[in-house]
Coordinates of N, CA and C in Angstrom, one line a residue:
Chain A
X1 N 12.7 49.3 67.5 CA 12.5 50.4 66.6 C 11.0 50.6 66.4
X2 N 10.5 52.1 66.6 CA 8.8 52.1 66.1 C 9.0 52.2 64.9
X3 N 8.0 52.2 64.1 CA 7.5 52.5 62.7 C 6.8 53.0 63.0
X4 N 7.1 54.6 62.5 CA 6.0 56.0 61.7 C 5.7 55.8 61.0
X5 N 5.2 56.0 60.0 CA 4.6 55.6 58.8 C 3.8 57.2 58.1
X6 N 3.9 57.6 57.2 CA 3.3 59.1 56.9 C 2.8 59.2 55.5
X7 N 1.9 59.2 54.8 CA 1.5 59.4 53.7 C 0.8 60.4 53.3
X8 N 0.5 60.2 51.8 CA 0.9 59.9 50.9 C 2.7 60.4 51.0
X9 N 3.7 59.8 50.3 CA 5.3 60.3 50.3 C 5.4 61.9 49.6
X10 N 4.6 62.2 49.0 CA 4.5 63.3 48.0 C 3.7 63.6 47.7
X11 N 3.0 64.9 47.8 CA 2.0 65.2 47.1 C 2.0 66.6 46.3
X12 N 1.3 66.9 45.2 CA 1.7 68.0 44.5 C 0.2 68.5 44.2
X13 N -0.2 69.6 44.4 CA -1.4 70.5 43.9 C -1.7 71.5 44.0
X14 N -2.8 72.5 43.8 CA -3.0 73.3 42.8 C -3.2 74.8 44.1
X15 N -2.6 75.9 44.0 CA -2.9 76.8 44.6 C -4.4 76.6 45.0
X16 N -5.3 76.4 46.2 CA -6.0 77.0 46.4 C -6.8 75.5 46.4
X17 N -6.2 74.4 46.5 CA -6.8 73.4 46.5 C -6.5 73.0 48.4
X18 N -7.5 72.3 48.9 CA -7.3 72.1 50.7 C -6.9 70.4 50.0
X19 N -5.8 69.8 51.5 CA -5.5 68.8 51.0 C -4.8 68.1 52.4
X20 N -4.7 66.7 52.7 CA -4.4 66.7 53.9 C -3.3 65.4 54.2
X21 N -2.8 65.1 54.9 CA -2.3 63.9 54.9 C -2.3 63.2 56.2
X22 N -1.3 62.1 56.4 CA -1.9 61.2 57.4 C -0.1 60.4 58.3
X23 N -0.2 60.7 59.5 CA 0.4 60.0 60.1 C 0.0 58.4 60.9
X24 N 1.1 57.6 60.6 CA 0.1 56.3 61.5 C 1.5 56.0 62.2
X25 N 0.2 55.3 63.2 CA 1.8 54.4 64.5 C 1.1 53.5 65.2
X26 N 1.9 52.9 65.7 CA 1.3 51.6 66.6 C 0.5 52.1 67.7
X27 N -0.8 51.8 67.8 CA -1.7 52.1 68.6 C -1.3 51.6 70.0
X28 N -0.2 52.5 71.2 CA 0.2 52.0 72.5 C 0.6 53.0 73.2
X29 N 0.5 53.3 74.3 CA 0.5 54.4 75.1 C 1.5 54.8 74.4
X30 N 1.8 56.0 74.1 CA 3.1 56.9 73.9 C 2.1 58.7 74.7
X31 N 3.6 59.1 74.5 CA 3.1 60.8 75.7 C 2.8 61.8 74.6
X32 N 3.4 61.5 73.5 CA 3.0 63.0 72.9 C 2.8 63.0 71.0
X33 N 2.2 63.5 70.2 CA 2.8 63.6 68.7 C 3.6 65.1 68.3
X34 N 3.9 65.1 67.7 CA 4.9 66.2 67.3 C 4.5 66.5 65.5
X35 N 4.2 67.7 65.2 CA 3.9 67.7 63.8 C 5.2 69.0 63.5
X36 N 5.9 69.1 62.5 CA 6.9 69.7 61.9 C 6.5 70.4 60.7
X37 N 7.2 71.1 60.3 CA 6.9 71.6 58.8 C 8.4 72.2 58.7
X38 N 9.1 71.7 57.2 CA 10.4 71.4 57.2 C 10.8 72.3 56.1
X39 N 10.9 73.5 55.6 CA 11.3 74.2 53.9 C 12.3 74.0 54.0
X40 N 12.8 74.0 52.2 CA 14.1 73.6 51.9 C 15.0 74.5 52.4
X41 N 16.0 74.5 52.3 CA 17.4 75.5 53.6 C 16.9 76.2 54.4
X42 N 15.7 75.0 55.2 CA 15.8 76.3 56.9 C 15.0 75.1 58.1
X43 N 15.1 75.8 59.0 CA 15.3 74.4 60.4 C 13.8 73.9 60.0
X44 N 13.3 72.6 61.1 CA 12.5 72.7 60.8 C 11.4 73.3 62.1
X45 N 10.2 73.6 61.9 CA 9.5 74.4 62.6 C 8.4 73.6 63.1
X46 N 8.2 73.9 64.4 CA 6.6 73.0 65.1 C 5.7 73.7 64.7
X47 N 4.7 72.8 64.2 CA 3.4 72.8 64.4 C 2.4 73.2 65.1
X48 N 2.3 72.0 65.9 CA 1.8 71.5 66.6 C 2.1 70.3 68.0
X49 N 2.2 70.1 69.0 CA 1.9 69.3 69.7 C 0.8 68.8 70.5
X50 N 0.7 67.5 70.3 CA -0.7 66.6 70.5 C -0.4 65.7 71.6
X51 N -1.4 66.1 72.2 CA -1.2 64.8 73.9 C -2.8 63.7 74.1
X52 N -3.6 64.3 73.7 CA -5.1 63.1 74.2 C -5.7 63.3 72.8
X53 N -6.2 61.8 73.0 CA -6.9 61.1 72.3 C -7.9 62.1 71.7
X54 N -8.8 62.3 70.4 CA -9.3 63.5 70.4 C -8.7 64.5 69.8
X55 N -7.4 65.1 70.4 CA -6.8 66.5 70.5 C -7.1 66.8 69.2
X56 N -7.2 68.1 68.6 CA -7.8 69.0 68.1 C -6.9 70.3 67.6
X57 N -5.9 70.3 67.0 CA -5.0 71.7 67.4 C -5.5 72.5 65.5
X58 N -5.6 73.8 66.1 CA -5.4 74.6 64.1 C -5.0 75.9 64.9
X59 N -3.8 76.3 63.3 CA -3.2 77.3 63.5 C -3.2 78.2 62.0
X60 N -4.3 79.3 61.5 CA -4.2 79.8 60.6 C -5.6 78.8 59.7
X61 N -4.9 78.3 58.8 CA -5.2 77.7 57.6 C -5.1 76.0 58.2
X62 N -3.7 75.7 58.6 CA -3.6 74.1 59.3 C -4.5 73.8 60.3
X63 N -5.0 72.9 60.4 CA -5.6 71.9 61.5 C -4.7 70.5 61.6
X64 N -5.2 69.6 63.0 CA -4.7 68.6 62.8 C -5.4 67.9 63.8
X65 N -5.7 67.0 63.6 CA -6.3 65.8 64.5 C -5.5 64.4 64.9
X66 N -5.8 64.1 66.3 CA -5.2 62.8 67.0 C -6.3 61.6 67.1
X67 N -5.9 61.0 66.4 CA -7.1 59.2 67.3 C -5.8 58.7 67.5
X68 N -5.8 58.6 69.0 CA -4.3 57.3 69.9 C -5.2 56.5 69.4
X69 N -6.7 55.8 69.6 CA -7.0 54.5 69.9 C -6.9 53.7 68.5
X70 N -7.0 54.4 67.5 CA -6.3 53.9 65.9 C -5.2 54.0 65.6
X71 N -4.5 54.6 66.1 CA -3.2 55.1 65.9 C -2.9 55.9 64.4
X72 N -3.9 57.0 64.2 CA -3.4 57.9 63.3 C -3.4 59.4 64.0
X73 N -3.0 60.3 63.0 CA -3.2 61.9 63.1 C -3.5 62.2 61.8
X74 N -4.0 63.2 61.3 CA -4.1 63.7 60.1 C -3.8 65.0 60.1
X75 N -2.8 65.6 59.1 CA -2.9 67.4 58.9 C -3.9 67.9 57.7
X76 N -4.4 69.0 58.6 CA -4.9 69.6 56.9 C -4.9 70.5 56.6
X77 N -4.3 71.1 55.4 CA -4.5 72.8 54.9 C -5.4 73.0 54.1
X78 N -6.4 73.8 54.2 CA -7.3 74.4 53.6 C -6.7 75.3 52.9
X79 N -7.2 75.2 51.5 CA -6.6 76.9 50.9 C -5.1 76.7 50.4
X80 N -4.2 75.6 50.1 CA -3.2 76.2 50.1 C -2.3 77.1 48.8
X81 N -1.3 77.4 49.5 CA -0.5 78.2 49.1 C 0.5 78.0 48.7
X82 N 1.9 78.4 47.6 CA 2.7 78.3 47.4 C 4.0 78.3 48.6
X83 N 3.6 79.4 50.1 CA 4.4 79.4 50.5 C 4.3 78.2 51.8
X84 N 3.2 77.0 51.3 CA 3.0 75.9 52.3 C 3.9 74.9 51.9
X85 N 4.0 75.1 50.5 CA 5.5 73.8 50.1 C 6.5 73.8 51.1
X86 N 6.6 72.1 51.6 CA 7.6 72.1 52.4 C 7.3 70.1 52.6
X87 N 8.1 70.2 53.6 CA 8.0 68.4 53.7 C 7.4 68.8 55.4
X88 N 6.6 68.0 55.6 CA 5.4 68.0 56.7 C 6.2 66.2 57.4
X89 N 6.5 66.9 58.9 CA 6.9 65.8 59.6 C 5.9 65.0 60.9
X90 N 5.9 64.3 61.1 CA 5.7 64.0 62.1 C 6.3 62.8 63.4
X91 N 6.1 63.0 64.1 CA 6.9 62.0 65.5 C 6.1 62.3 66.4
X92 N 6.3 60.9 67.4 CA 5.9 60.3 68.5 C 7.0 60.3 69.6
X93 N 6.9 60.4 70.6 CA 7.5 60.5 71.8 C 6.5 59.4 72.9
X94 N 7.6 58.2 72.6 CA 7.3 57.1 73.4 C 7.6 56.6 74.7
X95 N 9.1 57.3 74.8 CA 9.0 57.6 76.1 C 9.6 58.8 76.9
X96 N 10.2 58.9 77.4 CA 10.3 59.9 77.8 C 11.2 61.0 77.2
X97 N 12.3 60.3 76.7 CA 13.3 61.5 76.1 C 13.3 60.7 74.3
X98 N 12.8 60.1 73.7 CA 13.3 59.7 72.4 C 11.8 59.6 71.6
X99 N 12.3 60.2 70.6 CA 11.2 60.4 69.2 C 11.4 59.9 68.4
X100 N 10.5 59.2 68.0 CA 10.7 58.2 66.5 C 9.7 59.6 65.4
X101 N 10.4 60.0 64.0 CA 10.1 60.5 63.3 C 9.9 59.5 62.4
X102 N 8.6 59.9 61.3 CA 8.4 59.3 60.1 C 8.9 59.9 59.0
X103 N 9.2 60.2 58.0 CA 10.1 60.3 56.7 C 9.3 60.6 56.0
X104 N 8.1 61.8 56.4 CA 7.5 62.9 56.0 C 6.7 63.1 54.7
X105 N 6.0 63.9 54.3 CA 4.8 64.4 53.4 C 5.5 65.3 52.5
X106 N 6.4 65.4 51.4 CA 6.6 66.5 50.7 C 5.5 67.0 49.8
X107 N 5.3 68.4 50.3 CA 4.0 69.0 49.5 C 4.7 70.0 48.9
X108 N 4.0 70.3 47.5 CA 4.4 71.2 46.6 C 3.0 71.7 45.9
X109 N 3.0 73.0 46.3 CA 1.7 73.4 45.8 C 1.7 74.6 44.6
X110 N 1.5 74.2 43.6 CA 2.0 75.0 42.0 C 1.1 76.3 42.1
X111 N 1.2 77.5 41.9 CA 0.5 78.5 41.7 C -0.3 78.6 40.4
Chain B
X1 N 14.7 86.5 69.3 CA 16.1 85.9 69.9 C 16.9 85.0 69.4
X2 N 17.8 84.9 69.8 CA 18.8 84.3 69.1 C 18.2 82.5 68.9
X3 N 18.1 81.7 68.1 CA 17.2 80.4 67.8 C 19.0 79.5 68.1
X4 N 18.7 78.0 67.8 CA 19.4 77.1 67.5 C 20.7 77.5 66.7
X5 N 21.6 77.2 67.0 CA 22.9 77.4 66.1 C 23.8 76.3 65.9
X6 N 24.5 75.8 64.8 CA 25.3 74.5 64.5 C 26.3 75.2 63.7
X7 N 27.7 74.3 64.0 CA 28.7 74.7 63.2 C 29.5 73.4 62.9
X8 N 30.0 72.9 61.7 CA 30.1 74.1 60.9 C 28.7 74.0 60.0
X9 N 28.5 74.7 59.1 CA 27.1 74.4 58.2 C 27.5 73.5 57.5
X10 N 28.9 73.0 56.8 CA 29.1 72.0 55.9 C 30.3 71.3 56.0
X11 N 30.8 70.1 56.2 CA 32.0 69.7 55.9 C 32.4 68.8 55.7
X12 N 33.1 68.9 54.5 CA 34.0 67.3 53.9 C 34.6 67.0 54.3
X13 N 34.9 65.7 54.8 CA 36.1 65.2 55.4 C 36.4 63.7 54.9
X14 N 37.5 63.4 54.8 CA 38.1 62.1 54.4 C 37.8 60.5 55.0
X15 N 37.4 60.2 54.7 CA 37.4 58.8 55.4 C 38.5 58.6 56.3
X16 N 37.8 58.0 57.6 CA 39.3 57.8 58.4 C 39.5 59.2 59.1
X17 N 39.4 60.0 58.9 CA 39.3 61.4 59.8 C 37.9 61.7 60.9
X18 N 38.2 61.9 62.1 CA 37.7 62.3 63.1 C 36.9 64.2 62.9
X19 N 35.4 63.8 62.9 CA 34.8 65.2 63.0 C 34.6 65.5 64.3
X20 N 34.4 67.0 64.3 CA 33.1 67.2 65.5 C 32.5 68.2 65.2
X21 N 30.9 68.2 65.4 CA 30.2 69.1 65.3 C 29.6 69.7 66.6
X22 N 29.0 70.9 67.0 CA 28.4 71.6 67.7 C 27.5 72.5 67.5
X23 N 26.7 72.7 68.5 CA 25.6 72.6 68.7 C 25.2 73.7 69.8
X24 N 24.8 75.4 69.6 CA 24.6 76.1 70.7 C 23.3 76.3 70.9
X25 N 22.5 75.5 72.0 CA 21.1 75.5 71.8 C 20.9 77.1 72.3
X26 N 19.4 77.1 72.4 CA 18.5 78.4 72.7 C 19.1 78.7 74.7
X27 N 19.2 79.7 75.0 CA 19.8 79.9 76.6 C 18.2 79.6 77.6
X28 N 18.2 78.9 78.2 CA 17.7 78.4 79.0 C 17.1 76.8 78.3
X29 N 17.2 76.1 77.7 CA 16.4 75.0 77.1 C 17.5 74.2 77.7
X30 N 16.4 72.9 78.6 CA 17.4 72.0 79.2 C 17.7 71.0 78.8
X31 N 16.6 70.8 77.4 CA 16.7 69.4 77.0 C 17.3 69.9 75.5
X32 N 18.4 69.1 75.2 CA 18.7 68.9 74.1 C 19.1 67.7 73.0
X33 N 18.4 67.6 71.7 CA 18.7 66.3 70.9 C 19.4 66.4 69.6
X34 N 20.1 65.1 69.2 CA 20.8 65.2 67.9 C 20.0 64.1 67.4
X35 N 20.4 64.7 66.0 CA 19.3 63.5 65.0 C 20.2 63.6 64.0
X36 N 20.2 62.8 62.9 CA 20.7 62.7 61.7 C 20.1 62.1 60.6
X37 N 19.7 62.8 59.0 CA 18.6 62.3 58.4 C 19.8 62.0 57.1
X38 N 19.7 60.9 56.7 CA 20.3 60.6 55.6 C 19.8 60.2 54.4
X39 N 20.4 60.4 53.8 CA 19.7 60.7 51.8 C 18.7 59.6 51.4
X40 N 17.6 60.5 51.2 CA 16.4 59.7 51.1 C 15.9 58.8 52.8
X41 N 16.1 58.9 54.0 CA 15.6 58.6 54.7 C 15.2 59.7 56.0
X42 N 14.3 59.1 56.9 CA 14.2 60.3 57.7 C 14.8 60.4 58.8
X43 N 14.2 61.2 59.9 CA 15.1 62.1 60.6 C 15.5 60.8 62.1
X44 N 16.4 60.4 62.3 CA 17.0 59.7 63.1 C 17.5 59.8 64.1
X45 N 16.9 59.5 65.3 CA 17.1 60.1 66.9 C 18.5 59.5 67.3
X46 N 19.0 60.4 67.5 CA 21.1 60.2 68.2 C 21.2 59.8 69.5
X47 N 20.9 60.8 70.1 CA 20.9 61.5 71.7 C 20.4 62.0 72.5
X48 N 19.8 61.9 73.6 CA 19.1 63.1 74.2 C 20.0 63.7 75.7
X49 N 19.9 65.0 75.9 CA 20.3 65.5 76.9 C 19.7 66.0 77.4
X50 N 19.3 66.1 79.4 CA 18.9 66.5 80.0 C 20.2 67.4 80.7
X51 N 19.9 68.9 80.7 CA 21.2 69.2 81.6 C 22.7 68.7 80.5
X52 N 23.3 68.5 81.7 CA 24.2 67.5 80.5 C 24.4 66.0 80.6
X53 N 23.7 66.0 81.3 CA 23.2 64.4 81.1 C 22.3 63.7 80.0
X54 N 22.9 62.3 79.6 CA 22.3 61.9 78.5 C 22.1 60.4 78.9
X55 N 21.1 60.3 79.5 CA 20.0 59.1 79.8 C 20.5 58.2 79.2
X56 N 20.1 58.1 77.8 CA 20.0 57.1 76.9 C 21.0 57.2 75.9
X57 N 21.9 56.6 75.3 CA 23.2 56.9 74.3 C 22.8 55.4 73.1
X58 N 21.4 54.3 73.7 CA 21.0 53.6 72.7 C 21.5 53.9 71.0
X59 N 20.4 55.2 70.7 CA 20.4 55.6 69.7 C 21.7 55.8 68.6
X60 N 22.8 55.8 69.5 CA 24.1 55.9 68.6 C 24.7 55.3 67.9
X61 N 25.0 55.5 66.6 CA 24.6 54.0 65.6 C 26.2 53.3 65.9
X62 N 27.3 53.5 66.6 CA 28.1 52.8 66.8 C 28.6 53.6 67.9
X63 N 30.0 52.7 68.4 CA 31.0 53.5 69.3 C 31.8 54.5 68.6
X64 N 31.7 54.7 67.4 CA 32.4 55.5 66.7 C 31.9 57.1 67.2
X65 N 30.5 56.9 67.8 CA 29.5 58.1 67.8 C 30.1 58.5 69.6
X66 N 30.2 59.7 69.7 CA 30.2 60.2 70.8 C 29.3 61.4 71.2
X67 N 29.1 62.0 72.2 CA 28.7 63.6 72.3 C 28.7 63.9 73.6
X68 N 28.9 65.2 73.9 CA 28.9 65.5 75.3 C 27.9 66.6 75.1
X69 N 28.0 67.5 76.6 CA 27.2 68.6 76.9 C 28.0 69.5 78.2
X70 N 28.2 70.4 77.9 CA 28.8 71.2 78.9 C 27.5 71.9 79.7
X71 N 27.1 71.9 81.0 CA 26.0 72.2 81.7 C 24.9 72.4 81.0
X72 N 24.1 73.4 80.5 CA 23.0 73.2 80.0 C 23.4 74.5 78.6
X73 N 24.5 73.9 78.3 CA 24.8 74.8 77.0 C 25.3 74.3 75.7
X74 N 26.5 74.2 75.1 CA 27.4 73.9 74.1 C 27.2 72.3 73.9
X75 N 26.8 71.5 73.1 CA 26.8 70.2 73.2 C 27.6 69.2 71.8
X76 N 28.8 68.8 71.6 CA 29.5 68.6 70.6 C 29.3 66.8 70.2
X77 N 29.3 67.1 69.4 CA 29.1 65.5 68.4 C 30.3 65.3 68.0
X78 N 30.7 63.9 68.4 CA 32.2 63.5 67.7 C 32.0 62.0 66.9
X79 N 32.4 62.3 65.8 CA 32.6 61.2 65.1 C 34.0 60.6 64.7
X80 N 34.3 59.5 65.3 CA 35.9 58.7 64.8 C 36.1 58.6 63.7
X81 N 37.1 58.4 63.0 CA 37.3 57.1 62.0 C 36.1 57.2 60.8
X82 N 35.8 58.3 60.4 CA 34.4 58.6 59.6 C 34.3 57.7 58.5
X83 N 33.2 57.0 58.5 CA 32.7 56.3 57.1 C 31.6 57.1 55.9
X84 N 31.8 56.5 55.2 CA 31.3 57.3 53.9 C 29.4 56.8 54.4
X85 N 29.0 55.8 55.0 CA 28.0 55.7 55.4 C 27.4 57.2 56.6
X86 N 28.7 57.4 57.8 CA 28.3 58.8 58.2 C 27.5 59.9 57.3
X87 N 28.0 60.0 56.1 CA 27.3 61.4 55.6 C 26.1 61.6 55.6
X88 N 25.4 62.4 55.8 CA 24.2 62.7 56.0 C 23.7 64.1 56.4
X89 N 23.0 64.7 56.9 CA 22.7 66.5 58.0 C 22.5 66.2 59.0
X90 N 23.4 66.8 60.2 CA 23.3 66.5 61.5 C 22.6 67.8 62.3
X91 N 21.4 67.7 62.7 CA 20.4 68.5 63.0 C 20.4 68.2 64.9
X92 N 20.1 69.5 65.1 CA 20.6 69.6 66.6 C 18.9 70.3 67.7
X93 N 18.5 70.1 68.3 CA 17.2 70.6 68.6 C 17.0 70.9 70.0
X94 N 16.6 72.2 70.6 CA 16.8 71.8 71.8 C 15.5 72.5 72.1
X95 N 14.8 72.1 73.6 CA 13.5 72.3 74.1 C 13.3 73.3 75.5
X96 N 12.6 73.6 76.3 CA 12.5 73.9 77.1 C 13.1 72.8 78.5
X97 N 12.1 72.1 78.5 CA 12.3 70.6 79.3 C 11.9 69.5 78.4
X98 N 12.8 68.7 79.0 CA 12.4 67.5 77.8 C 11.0 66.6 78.3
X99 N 10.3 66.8 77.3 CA 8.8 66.3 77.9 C 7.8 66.5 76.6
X100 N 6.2 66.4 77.3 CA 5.7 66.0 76.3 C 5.0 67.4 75.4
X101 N 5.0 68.3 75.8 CA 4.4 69.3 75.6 C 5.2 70.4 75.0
X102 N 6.7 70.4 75.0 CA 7.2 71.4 74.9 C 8.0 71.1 73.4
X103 N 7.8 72.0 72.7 CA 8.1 71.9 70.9 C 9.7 72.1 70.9
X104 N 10.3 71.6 70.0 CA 11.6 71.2 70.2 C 12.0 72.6 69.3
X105 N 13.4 73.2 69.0 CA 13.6 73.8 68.5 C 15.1 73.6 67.3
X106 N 14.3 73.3 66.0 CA 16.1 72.8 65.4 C 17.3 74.3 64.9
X107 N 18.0 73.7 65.0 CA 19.3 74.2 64.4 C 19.2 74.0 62.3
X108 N 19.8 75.1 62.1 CA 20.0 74.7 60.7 C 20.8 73.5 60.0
X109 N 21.5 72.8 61.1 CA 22.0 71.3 60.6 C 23.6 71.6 59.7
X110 N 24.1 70.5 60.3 CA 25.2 70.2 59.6 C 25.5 69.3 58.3
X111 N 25.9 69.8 57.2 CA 26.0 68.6 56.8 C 27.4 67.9 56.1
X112 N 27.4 67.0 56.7 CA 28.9 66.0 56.6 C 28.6 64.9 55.2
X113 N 30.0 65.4 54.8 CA 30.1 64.4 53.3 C 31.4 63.7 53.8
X114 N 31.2 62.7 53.4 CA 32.8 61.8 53.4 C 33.2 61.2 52.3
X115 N 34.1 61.8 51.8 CA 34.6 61.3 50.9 C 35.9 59.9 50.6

């Protein structure tokens, strides 16, 4: 079994505050990361997908960065918004068909 | 277009009673997975299907756990003899190809109570 690991468990702040969080994994070849964004009663939605060392992905407001050779990623929203509340996932695909998910970032951002 | 679909969205069932759930992924997506995330923990890899083949059936937390795949369509979860440990949301996700690049797409998830 891997251990994802994703922090802080919860985070709560202020419209209009940027704020980011952090996935970690064992630093060992794996193929891909996977970043999610999960609201309450509805699927969850990709992100992002991250393949090299480096990678670099932003969409809007989110960014997200990869170091394989430390074994983290970090997301981060600038600016957020009320309608960014959601629980923020992330997983690794180690090998070919199976993802280990970590047990996610719930963000709540108060207007 | 039409996204991920699961049925049923909710159901109770008795201990000792046999479910099954399904799962109509996106029309053309060859790779399809089941996961299951249970109260307070996170999302837990089941199965994966290529086609309707399923490589790896590791992930299934007993023999109790079944699932098939009819060609690259309909894919049903069967659970035996349900334990109150089963309950949890059974979230269904399917891709393009299963690989490393291609973003998975979930279903709104089932969720099974046992009473």
């Amino acid at each position: 079994i891997l251990n994802v690991e994703q922090s802080p468990q919860s985070l709560h702040v202020q419209e209009g505050d940027s704020t980011n969080f952090t996935c970690s994994f064992p630093s060992s070849n794996f193929y891909a990361l996977h970043w999610y964004r999960w609201e309450t009663a509805k699927s969850p939605e990709a992100l992002f997908v991250m393949t090299l060392n480096g990678d670099e992905k932003k969409k809007g407001r989110i960014s997200a960065t990869l170091n394989t050779k430390e074994g983290y990623s970090y997301l981060y929203i600038k600016g957020s918004q009320p309608e960014d509340s959601a629980t923020y996932l992330c997983a690794l695909l180690y090998n070919f068909n199976k993802f280990y998910f970590g047990s996610g970032t719930k963000l709540n951002v108060k207007p | 277009g039409a996204g991920v679909s699961q049925s049923p969205s909710n159901k109770v069932t008795e201990k000792g009673k046999d479910v099954e759930l399904r799962c109509d992924p996106i029309s053309g997506h060859t790779a399809l997975y089941w996961y299951r995330q249970r109260l307070g923990q996170g999302l837990e890899f089941l199965i994966y299907f290529q086609g309707n083949s399923a490589p790896d059936k590791s992930g299934l937390p007993s023999d109790r756990f079944s699932a098939e795949r009819t060609g690259e369509s309909v894919s049903t979860l069967t659970i035996q003899r349900t334990q109150q440990e089963d309950s949890a949301v059974y979230l269904c996700a399917s891709s393009l190809v299963g690989g490393t690049t291609y973003e998975q797409y979930f279903g709104p998830g089932t969720r099974l109570t046992v009473t």
